[in-house]
Coordinates of C-alpha atoms in Angstrom, one line a residue:
M163 CA 123.0 34.2 -231.1
K164 CA 123.4 32.9 -227.6
R165 CA 125.1 29.6 -226.8
Q166 CA 125.7 27.5 -223.7
L167 CA 128.9 26.0 -222.2
I168 CA 128.0 23.1 -219.9
L169 CA 130.4 21.3 -217.7
E170 CA 130.0 17.9 -216.1
D171 CA 130.1 19.4 -212.6
G172 CA 126.9 21.3 -213.4
T173 CA 128.4 24.7 -214.3
V174 CA 126.6 26.5 -217.0
M175 CA 127.9 29.6 -218.8
I176 CA 126.1 31.6 -221.4
G177 CA 128.0 33.3 -224.2
Q178 CA 127.9 34.4 -227.9
A179 CA 128.0 31.8 -230.7
F180 CA 130.7 32.0 -233.4
G181 CA 132.2 29.5 -235.8
S182 CA 130.1 26.4 -236.6
N183 CA 126.6 26.0 -235.2
E184 CA 127.1 22.3 -234.5
P185 CA 126.9 21.1 -230.9
T186 CA 130.0 19.5 -229.5
F187 CA 131.3 17.4 -226.6
G188 CA 134.9 17.0 -225.4
E189 CA 137.4 17.3 -222.6
I190 CA 137.8 21.0 -221.6
V191 CA 141.4 22.2 -221.2
F192 CA 143.1 25.6 -221.0
T193 CA 146.2 27.0 -222.6
T194 CA 148.0 30.1 -221.3
G195 CA 149.7 31.3 -224.5
M196 CA 149.4 35.1 -225.2
T197 CA 149.7 34.5 -229.0
G198 CA 149.7 31.6 -231.4
Y199 CA 146.0 30.8 -231.4
Q200 CA 146.2 29.5 -235.0
E201 CA 149.0 27.1 -234.1
T202 CA 147.1 26.0 -231.0
I203 CA 143.9 25.3 -232.9
T204 CA 145.7 23.3 -235.5
D205 CA 147.9 21.3 -233.1
P206 CA 146.8 17.6 -233.5
S207 CA 147.6 17.0 -229.8
Y208 CA 144.3 18.8 -229.0
C209 CA 142.3 16.1 -230.7
G210 CA 139.0 15.5 -228.9
Q211 CA 139.4 18.6 -226.7
I212 CA 137.5 21.9 -226.3
V213 CA 140.3 24.4 -225.9
T214 CA 140.0 27.5 -223.6
L215 CA 142.3 30.3 -224.5
T216 CA 143.1 32.3 -221.4
Y217 CA 144.4 35.4 -223.2
P218 CA 141.4 37.8 -223.3
L219 CA 141.4 38.9 -227.0
V220 CA 141.7 36.2 -229.7
G221 CA 141.7 36.5 -233.4
N222 CA 143.0 40.1 -233.7
Y223 CA 145.6 39.2 -236.4
G224 CA 143.4 36.7 -238.2
I225 CA 144.3 33.4 -239.9
N226 CA 147.1 33.1 -242.4
R227 CA 148.6 30.4 -244.6
D228 CA 151.9 30.1 -242.8
D229 CA 150.9 29.2 -239.2
Y230 CA 149.1 25.9 -239.6
E231 CA 150.4 23.0 -237.6
S232 CA 148.1 20.6 -239.4
I233 CA 145.7 21.1 -242.4
Q234 CA 142.6 19.8 -240.6
P235 CA 142.2 20.9 -236.9
A236 CA 141.2 18.1 -234.5
I237 CA 139.8 20.3 -231.7
K238 CA 136.2 19.9 -230.7
G239 CA 135.5 23.5 -229.9
L240 CA 137.0 26.9 -228.9
I241 CA 136.3 29.0 -225.8
V242 CA 137.4 32.7 -225.7
K243 CA 136.7 35.8 -223.7
E244 CA 136.5 38.0 -226.9
A245 CA 136.8 37.1 -230.5
A246 CA 138.0 39.9 -232.8
D247 CA 135.5 40.6 -235.6
F248 CA 137.9 42.6 -237.8
P249 CA 141.5 41.3 -237.7
S250 CA 144.3 43.5 -238.9
N251 CA 147.6 42.0 -240.1
W252 CA 149.4 42.1 -243.5
R253 CA 149.3 38.2 -243.6
N254 CA 145.6 37.9 -242.7
D255 CA 143.5 35.7 -245.0
M256 CA 140.3 35.4 -243.0
S257 CA 138.8 36.0 -239.6
L258 CA 138.8 33.4 -236.8
D259 CA 135.0 33.1 -237.1
E260 CA 135.3 32.4 -240.9
F261 CA 138.0 29.8 -240.3
L262 CA 136.0 27.9 -237.6
K263 CA 133.0 27.9 -239.9
I264 CA 135.0 26.4 -242.8
K265 CA 136.5 23.7 -240.4
N266 CA 133.1 23.1 -238.8
I267 CA 134.3 23.9 -235.3
P268 CA 131.9 25.6 -232.8
G269 CA 133.1 28.5 -230.7
I270 CA 131.7 30.5 -227.8
S271 CA 132.8 33.9 -226.7
G272 CA 131.8 36.3 -223.9
V273 CA 132.7 33.5 -221.4
D274 CA 134.6 34.4 -218.2
T275 CA 137.7 32.3 -219.1
R276 CA 139.5 33.3 -215.9
K277 CA 136.6 31.7 -213.9
L278 CA 136.6 28.7 -216.1
T279 CA 140.3 28.2 -215.7
R280 CA 140.0 28.4 -211.9
I281 CA 137.3 25.7 -212.0
I282 CA 139.6 23.4 -214.1
R283 CA 142.6 24.1 -211.8
K284 CA 140.5 23.3 -208.7
H285 CA 138.6 20.2 -210.0
G286 CA 140.9 18.9 -212.7
T287 CA 140.1 18.5 -216.4
L288 CA 136.4 18.3 -217.0
K289 CA 134.2 17.0 -219.8
G290 CA 132.0 19.7 -221.3
A291 CA 129.7 20.7 -224.2
I292 CA 129.0 23.7 -226.3
C293 CA 125.4 23.7 -227.5
A294 CA 122.4 25.9 -228.3
E295 CA 120.8 28.1 -225.6
T296 CA 117.6 26.2 -225.9
V297 CA 119.1 22.8 -224.9
N298 CA 118.2 21.4 -221.4
P299 CA 121.5 21.5 -219.4
N300 CA 120.4 18.5 -217.2
E301 CA 120.2 16.3 -220.3
I302 CA 123.7 17.4 -221.4
I303 CA 125.2 16.8 -217.9
K304 CA 123.7 13.3 -217.9
Q305 CA 125.4 12.6 -221.2
L306 CA 128.7 14.0 -219.9
L307 CA 128.7 11.8 -216.8
E308 CA 128.5 8.7 -219.0
D309 CA 131.9 7.1 -219.7
N310 CA 132.1 7.9 -223.4
T311 CA 135.6 9.3 -223.8
P312 CA 137.2 7.9 -227.0
N313 CA 140.7 6.4 -226.9
N314 CA 141.6 6.4 -230.5
Q315 CA 142.8 10.0 -230.9
V316 CA 146.2 9.0 -232.3
E317 CA 144.5 6.9 -235.0
Q318 CA 142.3 9.9 -235.9
V319 CA 145.2 12.3 -236.5
S320 CA 148.1 10.1 -237.7
T321 CA 148.8 9.9 -241.4
K322 CA 147.2 6.8 -243.1
K323 CA 150.2 6.1 -245.4
L324 CA 153.9 6.7 -245.6
Y325 CA 155.1 9.8 -247.5
P326 CA 158.5 11.4 -248.1
S327 CA 159.7 14.9 -247.4
P328 CA 162.9 14.9 -249.5
G329 CA 166.3 16.3 -248.5
R330 CA 169.9 15.4 -249.1
G331 CA 171.1 15.0 -245.6
H332 CA 170.5 12.3 -242.9
H333 CA 167.6 10.0 -243.5
V334 CA 165.1 10.4 -240.6
V335 CA 162.0 8.4 -240.2
L336 CA 159.3 10.5 -238.4
V337 CA 156.7 8.4 -236.7
D338 CA 153.5 10.4 -236.9
F339 CA 151.4 10.1 -233.7
G340 CA 149.8 13.4 -234.5
S341 CA 152.9 15.3 -235.6
K342 CA 153.0 19.1 -235.9
H343 CA 154.3 20.6 -239.1
G344 CA 156.9 22.4 -237.0
I345 CA 158.8 19.2 -236.4
L346 CA 159.0 18.4 -240.1
R347 CA 159.9 22.1 -240.7
E348 CA 162.9 21.9 -238.4
L349 CA 164.1 18.6 -239.9
N350 CA 163.8 20.0 -243.4
K351 CA 165.6 23.2 -242.4
R352 CA 168.5 20.9 -241.5
N353 CA 168.3 19.3 -245.0
C354 CA 167.1 15.9 -243.5
D355 CA 165.7 13.4 -245.9
V356 CA 162.5 12.6 -244.0
T357 CA 160.1 9.7 -244.4
V358 CA 156.8 10.1 -242.4
V359 CA 155.2 6.8 -241.4
P360 CA 151.8 6.0 -239.6
Y361 CA 151.7 5.5 -235.9
N362 CA 151.2 1.7 -236.2
T363 CA 154.2 1.1 -238.4
N364 CA 156.3 -1.7 -236.7
A365 CA 160.0 -1.7 -236.0
E366 CA 160.8 -4.1 -238.8
E367 CA 159.1 -1.9 -241.4
I368 CA 160.9 1.2 -240.1
L369 CA 164.3 -0.5 -240.1
A370 CA 163.7 -1.7 -243.6
L371 CA 163.7 2.0 -244.6
K372 CA 167.3 2.2 -243.5
P373 CA 166.9 5.2 -241.3
D374 CA 169.9 7.1 -239.8
G375 CA 167.6 8.1 -237.0
V376 CA 164.0 7.9 -235.8
M377 CA 161.9 10.8 -234.5
L378 CA 158.9 10.0 -232.3
S379 CA 156.4 12.8 -232.7
N380 CA 153.9 14.5 -230.4
G381 CA 150.3 13.4 -230.3
P382 CA 147.0 13.4 -228.4
G383 CA 145.6 11.2 -225.6
D384 CA 146.8 8.6 -223.2
P385 CA 150.1 6.9 -224.1
K386 CA 148.8 3.6 -222.8
D387 CA 146.2 3.7 -225.6
V388 CA 149.0 3.3 -228.1
P389 CA 150.6 -0.2 -227.4
E390 CA 151.7 -0.4 -231.1
G391 CA 154.0 2.5 -230.4
V392 CA 155.5 1.0 -227.3
A393 CA 156.3 -2.3 -229.1
M394 CA 157.8 -0.4 -232.1
I395 CA 160.1 1.6 -229.8
Q396 CA 161.3 -1.6 -228.1
G397 CA 162.2 -3.0 -231.4
L398 CA 164.2 0.1 -232.4
L399 CA 166.3 0.5 -229.2
G400 CA 170.0 0.0 -230.0
E401 CA 169.3 -0.1 -233.7
C402 CA 169.5 3.6 -234.5
P403 CA 169.4 7.0 -232.6
I404 CA 166.0 8.0 -231.3
F405 CA 164.6 11.5 -230.4
G406 CA 161.1 11.7 -228.9
I407 CA 158.8 14.7 -228.3
C408 CA 155.8 14.9 -226.0
L409 CA 153.7 11.7 -226.6
G410 CA 156.9 10.2 -228.2
H411 CA 158.6 10.9 -224.8
Q412 CA 155.9 9.2 -222.9
L413 CA 155.8 6.2 -225.2
F414 CA 159.6 5.9 -225.0
A415 CA 159.3 5.8 -221.2
L416 CA 156.7 3.0 -221.3
A417 CA 158.8 1.1 -223.8
N418 CA 161.7 1.1 -221.3
G419 CA 159.6 -0.1 -218.3
A420 CA 158.6 3.2 -216.8
D421 CA 155.0 4.3 -216.1
T422 CA 152.9 7.3 -217.0
Y423 CA 150.0 9.0 -215.2
K424 CA 147.3 11.7 -215.9
L425 CA 148.0 15.2 -214.7
K426 CA 145.3 17.1 -212.8
F427 CA 144.9 19.7 -215.6
G428 CA 148.0 19.3 -217.8
H429 CA 150.6 21.7 -219.1
R430 CA 149.5 23.8 -222.0
G431 CA 151.0 27.1 -223.1
A432 CA 154.2 28.8 -224.2
N433 CA 155.8 29.9 -221.0
H434 CA 156.7 26.7 -219.0
P435 CA 160.2 26.9 -217.3
I436 CA 162.3 23.7 -217.3
K437 CA 165.7 23.1 -215.8
D438 CA 168.5 21.1 -217.5
L439 CA 170.1 19.0 -214.8
K440 CA 173.4 18.6 -216.7
T441 CA 174.1 22.3 -217.2
G442 CA 171.8 24.0 -214.6
R443 CA 170.4 26.2 -217.4
I444 CA 166.8 27.3 -217.4
Y445 CA 164.7 27.3 -220.6
F446 CA 161.2 28.5 -221.4
T447 CA 159.2 26.0 -223.4
S448 CA 156.0 25.4 -225.3
Q449 CA 154.0 22.6 -223.9
N450 CA 150.7 20.7 -224.6
H451 CA 150.2 17.5 -222.7
G452 CA 147.9 15.9 -220.1
Y453 CA 150.1 13.0 -219.0
A454 CA 153.5 12.7 -217.5
V455 CA 156.2 10.1 -216.7
S456 CA 156.2 8.8 -213.1
E457 CA 159.5 9.7 -211.4
E458 CA 159.4 6.7 -209.1
S459 CA 159.1 4.3 -212.1
I460 CA 162.3 5.5 -213.6
H461 CA 164.5 4.0 -210.9
S462 CA 164.2 0.4 -212.1
T463 CA 165.0 1.3 -215.8
H464 CA 168.0 2.2 -217.9
L465 CA 166.6 5.8 -218.2
K466 CA 168.1 8.9 -216.7
V467 CA 166.2 12.1 -216.0
T468 CA 167.8 15.0 -217.7
Q469 CA 165.3 17.9 -217.3
V470 CA 162.6 18.8 -214.9
N471 CA 159.7 21.3 -214.8
L472 CA 160.3 24.1 -212.3
N473 CA 156.5 24.6 -211.7
D474 CA 155.7 21.1 -210.4
C475 CA 159.0 19.1 -210.7
T476 CA 157.6 16.7 -213.3
I477 CA 160.0 15.0 -215.7
E478 CA 160.7 17.0 -218.8
G479 CA 163.6 15.1 -220.3
L480 CA 165.0 11.5 -220.5
E481 CA 168.0 9.8 -222.0
H482 CA 168.9 6.1 -222.3
E483 CA 172.0 5.0 -220.4
L484 CA 173.0 2.4 -223.0
Y485 CA 171.7 3.6 -226.3
P486 CA 171.7 6.9 -228.3
A487 CA 168.2 7.8 -227.4
F488 CA 166.7 10.9 -225.7
T489 CA 163.3 12.5 -225.3
V490 CA 161.7 15.7 -224.1
Q491 CA 158.1 16.3 -222.8
Y492 CA 157.8 19.8 -224.3
H493 CA 158.0 21.1 -227.9
P494 CA 161.5 22.3 -229.0
E495 CA 160.0 23.2 -232.4
A496 CA 157.8 25.8 -230.5
A497 CA 155.0 27.0 -232.9
P498 CA 153.7 28.7 -230.9
G499 CA 156.2 29.7 -228.2
P500 CA 159.9 30.3 -227.4
E501 CA 162.6 28.6 -229.5
D502 CA 165.0 28.3 -226.5
T503 CA 165.5 24.5 -227.1
N504 CA 165.6 24.4 -230.8
F505 CA 169.2 23.2 -230.5
L506 CA 167.9 19.7 -229.6
F507 CA 167.3 19.0 -233.3
D508 CA 171.0 19.7 -233.8
Q509 CA 171.8 17.4 -230.9
F510 CA 169.8 14.7 -232.5
L511 CA 171.8 15.0 -235.8
L512 CA 175.0 14.9 -233.9
S513 CA 174.0 11.7 -232.2
I514 CA 173.3 10.3 -235.7
E515 CA 176.7 11.3 -237.0
K516 CA 178.3 9.8 -233.9
W517 CA 176.3 6.6 -234.3
K518 CA 177.2 6.3 -238.0
G519 CA 180.9 6.7 -237.2
T520 CA 180.7 4.0 -234.6
V521 CA 178.9 1.6 -237.0
K522 CA 181.7 2.3 -239.6
Q523 CA 184.4 1.5 -237.1
N524 CA 182.7 -1.8 -236.1
A525 CA 182.1 -2.8 -239.7

């Protein structure tokens, strides 16, 4: 069955339908990872977006139970050059097409994803729709040009209530702005006693849980749409060590008086080089974000830039000059992608131990 991909700039592409038959609207983005499509599809940071996978063959190793980053995917649709009909892997449980049907996510294949990526790189991120071949493109374009972009993506993907992930080590409160399972996995691997809380939990409620440290998770959308997170972080500064990832990094910057802005087409993929300004080392990182912290806005704050992106010099790491708090724009938990910066979780735990030692001395 044929299907249309329609962009707000008037571009129309015809491809093959797979996955759900439901029409869908969303922001079209591209990601450059060569593998890890299951982790990408289930990453909550893609909430509300139609994801283009630039690697030409997708689905060849199927879907398995181990590689989920959330139970319920939040993407609006999937665009690929070719979707494998018969996956082959010892862990395979179902095909990509079967998975998307179960999760009610429409897909379109046979699209020139290289051309589509070039359009997005030239014009910036565009709104788009995947719909039946019989639909009038002009009617869809008219809808796309209306300002109907939702701003509650974090609310959609955050947990609705607190829940524990027990361990016998340091007690870490993980604020769920749309957290990937990989973050929880890395904390549990280090025997942390984790309490996961909703995005709108305030500082007083978090401190009442007696955390040794607080982790600010990744998540979707514009950080300025989450004022609750900004206020919460302001209430936590100086009270316990903080480690922020992706959206958590951006919210941390806003909480300290810095500013954020929307990138032309974002950073999404598993091959983004960053430079550590302290050591001069280069790391390859997994990234998924459409916003960045403004470098100019940092100068009037107590924040220090620790890492930068080697592709476009955007800020990739921050630390507070007065308090034990640091953040990164990328995903040190990878999934998918390189694990070059996995040590940052150990660095967070070291900051907790140092903080606890200081508190004991002052008691």
